[in-house]
C-alpha positions as semicolon CSV with decimal commas, in nm:
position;residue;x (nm);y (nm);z (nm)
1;X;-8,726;0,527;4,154
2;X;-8,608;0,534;4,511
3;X;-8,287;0,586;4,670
4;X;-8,284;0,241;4,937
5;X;-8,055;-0,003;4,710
6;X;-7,815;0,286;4,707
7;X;-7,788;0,219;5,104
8;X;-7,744;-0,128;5,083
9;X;-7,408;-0,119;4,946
10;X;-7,150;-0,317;5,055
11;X;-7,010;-0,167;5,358
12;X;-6,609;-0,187;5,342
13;X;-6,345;-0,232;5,117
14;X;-6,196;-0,552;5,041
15;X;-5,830;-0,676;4,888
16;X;-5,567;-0,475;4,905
17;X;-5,777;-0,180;4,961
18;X;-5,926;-0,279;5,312
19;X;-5,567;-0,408;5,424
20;X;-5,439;0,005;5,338
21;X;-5,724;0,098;5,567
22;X;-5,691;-0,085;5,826
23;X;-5,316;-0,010;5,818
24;X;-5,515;0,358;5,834
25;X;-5,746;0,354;6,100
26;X;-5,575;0,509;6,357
27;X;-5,682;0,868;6,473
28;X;-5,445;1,144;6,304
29;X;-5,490;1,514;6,238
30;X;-5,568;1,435;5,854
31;X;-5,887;1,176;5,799
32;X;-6,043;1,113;5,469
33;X;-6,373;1,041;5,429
34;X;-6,435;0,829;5,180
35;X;-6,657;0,561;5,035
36;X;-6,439;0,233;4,867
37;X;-6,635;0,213;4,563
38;X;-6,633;0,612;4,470
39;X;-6,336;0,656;4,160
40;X;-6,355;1,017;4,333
41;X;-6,257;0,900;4,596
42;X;-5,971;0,661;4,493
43;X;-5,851;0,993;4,320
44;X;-5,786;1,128;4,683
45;X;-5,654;0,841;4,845
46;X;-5,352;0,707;4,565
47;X;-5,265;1,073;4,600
48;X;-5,212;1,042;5,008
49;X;-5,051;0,710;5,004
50;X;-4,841;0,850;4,686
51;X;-4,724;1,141;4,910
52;X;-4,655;0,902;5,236
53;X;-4,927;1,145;5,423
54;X;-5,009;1,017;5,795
55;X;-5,414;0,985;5,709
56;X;-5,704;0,816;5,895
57;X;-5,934;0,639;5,655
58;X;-6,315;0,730;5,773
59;X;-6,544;0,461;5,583
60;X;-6,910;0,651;5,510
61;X;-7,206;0,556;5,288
62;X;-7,239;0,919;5,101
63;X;-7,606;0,801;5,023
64;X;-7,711;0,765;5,391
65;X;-7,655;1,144;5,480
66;X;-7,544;1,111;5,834
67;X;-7,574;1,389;6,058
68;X;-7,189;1,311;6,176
69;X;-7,091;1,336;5,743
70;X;-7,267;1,658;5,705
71;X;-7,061;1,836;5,918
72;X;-6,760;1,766;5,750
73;X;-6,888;1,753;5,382
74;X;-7,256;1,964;5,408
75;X;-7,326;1,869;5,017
76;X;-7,320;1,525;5,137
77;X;-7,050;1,419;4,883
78;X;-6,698;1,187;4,912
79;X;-6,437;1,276;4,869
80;X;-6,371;1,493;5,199
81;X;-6,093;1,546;5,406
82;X;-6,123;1,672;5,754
83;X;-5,809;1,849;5,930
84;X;-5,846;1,859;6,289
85;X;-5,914;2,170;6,422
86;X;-5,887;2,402;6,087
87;X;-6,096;2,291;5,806
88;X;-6,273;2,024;5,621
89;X;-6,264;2,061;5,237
90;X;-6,407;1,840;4,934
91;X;-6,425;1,829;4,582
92;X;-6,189;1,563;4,450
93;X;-5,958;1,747;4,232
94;X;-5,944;2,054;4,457
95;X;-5,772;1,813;4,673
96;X;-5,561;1,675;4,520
97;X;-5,392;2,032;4,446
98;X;-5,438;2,101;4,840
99;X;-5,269;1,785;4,911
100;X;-4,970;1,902;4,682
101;X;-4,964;2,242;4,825
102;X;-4,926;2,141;5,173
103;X;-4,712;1,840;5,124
104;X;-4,429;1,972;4,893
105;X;-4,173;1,736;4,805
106;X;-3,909;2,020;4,951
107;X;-4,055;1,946;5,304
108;X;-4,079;1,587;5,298
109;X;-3,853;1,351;5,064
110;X;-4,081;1,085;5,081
111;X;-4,364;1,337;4,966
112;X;-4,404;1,203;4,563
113;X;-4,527;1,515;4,400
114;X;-4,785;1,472;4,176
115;X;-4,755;1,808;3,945
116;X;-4,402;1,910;3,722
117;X;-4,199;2,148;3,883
118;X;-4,222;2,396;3,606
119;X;-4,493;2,651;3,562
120;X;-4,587;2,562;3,221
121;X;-4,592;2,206;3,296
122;X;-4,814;2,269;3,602
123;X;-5,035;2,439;3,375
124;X;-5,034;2,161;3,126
125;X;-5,119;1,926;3,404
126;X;-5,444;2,101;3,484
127;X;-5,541;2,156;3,087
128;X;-5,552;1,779;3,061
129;X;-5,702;1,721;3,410
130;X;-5,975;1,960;3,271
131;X;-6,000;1,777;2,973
132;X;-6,055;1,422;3,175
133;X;-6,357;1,572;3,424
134;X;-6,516;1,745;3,108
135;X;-6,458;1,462;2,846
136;X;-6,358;1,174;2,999
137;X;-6,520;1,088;3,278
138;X;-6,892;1,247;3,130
139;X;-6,846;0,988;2,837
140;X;-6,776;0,728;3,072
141;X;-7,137;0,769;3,272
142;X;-7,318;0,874;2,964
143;X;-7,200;0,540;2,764
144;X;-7,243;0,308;3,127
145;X;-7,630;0,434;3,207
146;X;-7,783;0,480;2,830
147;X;-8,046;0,186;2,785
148;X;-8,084;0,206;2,417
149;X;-7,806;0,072;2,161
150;X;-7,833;0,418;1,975
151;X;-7,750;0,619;2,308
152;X;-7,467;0,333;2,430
153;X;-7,314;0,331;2,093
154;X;-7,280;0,733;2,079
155;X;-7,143;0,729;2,425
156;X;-6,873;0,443;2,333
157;X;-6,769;0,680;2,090
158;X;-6,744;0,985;2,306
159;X;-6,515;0,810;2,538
160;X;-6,317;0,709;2,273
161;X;-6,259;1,042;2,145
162;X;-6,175;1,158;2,444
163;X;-5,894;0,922;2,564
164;X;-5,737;0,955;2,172
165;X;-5,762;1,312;2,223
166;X;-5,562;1,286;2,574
167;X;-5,319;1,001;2,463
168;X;-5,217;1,216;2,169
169;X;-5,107;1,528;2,439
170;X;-4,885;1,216;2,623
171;X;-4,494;1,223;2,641
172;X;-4,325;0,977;2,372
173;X;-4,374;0,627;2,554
174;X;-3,992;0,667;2,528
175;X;-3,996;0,893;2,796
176;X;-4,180;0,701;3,022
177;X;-4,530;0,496;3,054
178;X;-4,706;0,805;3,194
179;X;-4,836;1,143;3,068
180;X;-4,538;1,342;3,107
181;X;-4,323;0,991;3,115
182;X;-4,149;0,950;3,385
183;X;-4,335;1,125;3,626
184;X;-4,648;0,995;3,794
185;X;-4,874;1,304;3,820
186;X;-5,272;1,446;3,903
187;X;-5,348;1,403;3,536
188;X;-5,253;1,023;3,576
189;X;-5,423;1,006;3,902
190;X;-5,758;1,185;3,775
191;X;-5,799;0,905;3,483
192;X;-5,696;0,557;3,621
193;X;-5,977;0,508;3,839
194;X;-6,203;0,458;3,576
195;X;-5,957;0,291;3,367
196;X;-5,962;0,033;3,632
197;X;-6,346;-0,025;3,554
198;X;-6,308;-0,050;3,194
199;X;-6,205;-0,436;3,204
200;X;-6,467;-0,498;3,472
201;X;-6,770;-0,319;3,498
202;X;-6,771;-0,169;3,133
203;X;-6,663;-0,508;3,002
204;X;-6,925;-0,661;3,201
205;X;-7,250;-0,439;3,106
206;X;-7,136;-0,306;2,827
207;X;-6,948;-0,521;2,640
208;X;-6,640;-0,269;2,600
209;X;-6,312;-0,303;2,520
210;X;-6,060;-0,086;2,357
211;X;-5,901;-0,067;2,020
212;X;-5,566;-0,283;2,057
213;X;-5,374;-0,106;1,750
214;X;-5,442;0,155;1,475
215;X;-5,515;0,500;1,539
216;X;-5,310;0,858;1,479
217;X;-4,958;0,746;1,549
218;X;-5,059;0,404;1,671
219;X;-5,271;0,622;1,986
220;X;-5,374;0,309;2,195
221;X;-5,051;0,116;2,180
222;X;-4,960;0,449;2,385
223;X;-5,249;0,417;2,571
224;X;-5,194;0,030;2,686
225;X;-4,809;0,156;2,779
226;X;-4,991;0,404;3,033
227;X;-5,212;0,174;3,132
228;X;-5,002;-0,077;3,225
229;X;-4,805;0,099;3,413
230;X;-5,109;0,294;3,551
231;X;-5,304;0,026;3,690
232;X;-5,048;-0,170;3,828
233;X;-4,843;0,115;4,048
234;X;-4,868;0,018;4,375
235;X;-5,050;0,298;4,537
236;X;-5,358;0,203;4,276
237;X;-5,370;-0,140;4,381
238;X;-5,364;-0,070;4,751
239;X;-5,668;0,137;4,703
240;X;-5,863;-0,124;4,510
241;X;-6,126;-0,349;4,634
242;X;-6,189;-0,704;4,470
243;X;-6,329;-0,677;4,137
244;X;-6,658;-0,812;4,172
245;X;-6,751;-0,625;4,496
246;X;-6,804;-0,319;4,229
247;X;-7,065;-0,510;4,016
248;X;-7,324;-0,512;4,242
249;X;-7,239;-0,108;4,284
250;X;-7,231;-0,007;3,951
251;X;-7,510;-0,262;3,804
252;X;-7,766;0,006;3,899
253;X;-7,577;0,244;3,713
254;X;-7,597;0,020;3,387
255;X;-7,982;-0,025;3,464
256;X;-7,959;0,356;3,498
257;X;-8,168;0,336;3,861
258;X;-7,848;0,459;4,057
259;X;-7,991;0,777;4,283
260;X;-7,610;0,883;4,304
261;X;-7,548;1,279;4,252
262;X;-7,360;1,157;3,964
263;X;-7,618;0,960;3,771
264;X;-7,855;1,222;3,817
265;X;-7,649;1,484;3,692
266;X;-7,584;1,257;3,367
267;X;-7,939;1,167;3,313
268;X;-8,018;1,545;3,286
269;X;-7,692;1,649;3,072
270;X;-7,563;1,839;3,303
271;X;-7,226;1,899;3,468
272;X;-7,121;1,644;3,732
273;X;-7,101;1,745;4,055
């Protein structure tokens, strides 16, 4: 297999998502690099627009290696942020906690934060966001690249268990469409990415959809609340490109020829990077 069609991919964003960077492309001390059809990244960027942080958006192919990428990121890997003059940092979900720590909602109003302001709930938060990176999101990949019905059907079934395991640790829907209800949080931010695929690219190559009813205590009627509410906050929509642009992106996943860090990593049952 080689890694060329990984270089080819579209080279912006599209939608709402290149209108937010193009309202972004002006030079500030905070840039993110990113790459529009990375959920990583997406992570990274609902979180800045969520917390009304003064960002450049820096477009990069993450598959091309550029000399100019390595500096700031040396694995290679989006999502990174580069702060002029201090630091660059990746990883997605270390950022997201960096972007809370130095953009608390005491300093800055229009900063939404994005973890409870109790200790325990903090710690719940990151439980959960644990429990998406190690569950979740593996399933996800796992189900999308197998080739064999066997291997697709057992991953269809991981994912499932993973989301009824994480919808039944949800606030009543009483409280609010999210995790904790009301509030809009990391552990919302580290699932809805791929949520966002399910009705596209897993409903396209995979034929999946999710149970509509039934259930411990009726889990994905919970699950469609969150959802809903989810997919359709504004800060996810302005960082989504047009739905078919991610076909042609994540068909090489489904034919499992992808040379992404990601694909490997899930091809050799190992951790994801």
């Amino acid at each position: 297999m080689t890694s060329i069609p990984d270089t080819e991919t579209f080279p912006h964003s599209t939608g709402l998502a290149l209108k937010t960077a193009e309202a972004h492309s002006e030079e500030k001390d905070l840039v993110l690099w990113g790459a529009w059809f990375c959920p990583f990244v997406q992570r990274v960027w609902i979180a800045l627009e969520e917390k009304s942080i003064p960002y450049r958006y820096h477009e990069v192919n993450p598959y091309k290696k550029e000399e100019s990428f390595l500096r700031v990121n040396p694995l290679g890997l989006v999502p990174a942020i580069e702060i002029k003059q201090e630091a660059t940092l990746w990883e997605s979900l270390v950022l997201l906690e960096y972007l809370e720590d130095a953009y608390p909602h005491a300093s800055n109003p229009n900063a939404q934060p994005l973890l409870p302001e109790d200790a325990i709930g903090r710690a719940k938060a990151r439980i959960w966001v644990d429990h998406i990176s190690k569950k979740v999101i593996p399933a996800f990949y796992t189900f999308l690249q197998a080739q064999e019905k066997k291997e697709q059907d057992e991953g269809r079934e991981k994912l499932l268990q993973g989301l009824e395991k994480l919808v039944k640790a949800m606030a009543p829907s009483t409280e609010g469409p999210y995790f904790f209800g009301s509030q809009f949080t990391t552990v919302d931010i580290a699932l809805v990415p791929w949520v966002l695929r399910f009705a596209t690219v897993m409903k396209k190559y995979r034929n999946f959809e999710l149970p509509t009813e039934g259930g411990e205590n009726n889990v994905w009627s919970r699950f469609k609340t969150w959802e809903d509410a989810a997919v359709n906050r504004q800060s996810v929509k302005n960082t989504s490109s047009d739905d078919e642009k991610y076909f042609h992106v994540y068909k090489r996943y489904a034919e499992n020829t992808t040379q992404s860090e990601v694909a490997k990593a899930t091809r050799a049952g190992k951790a994801l990077p």
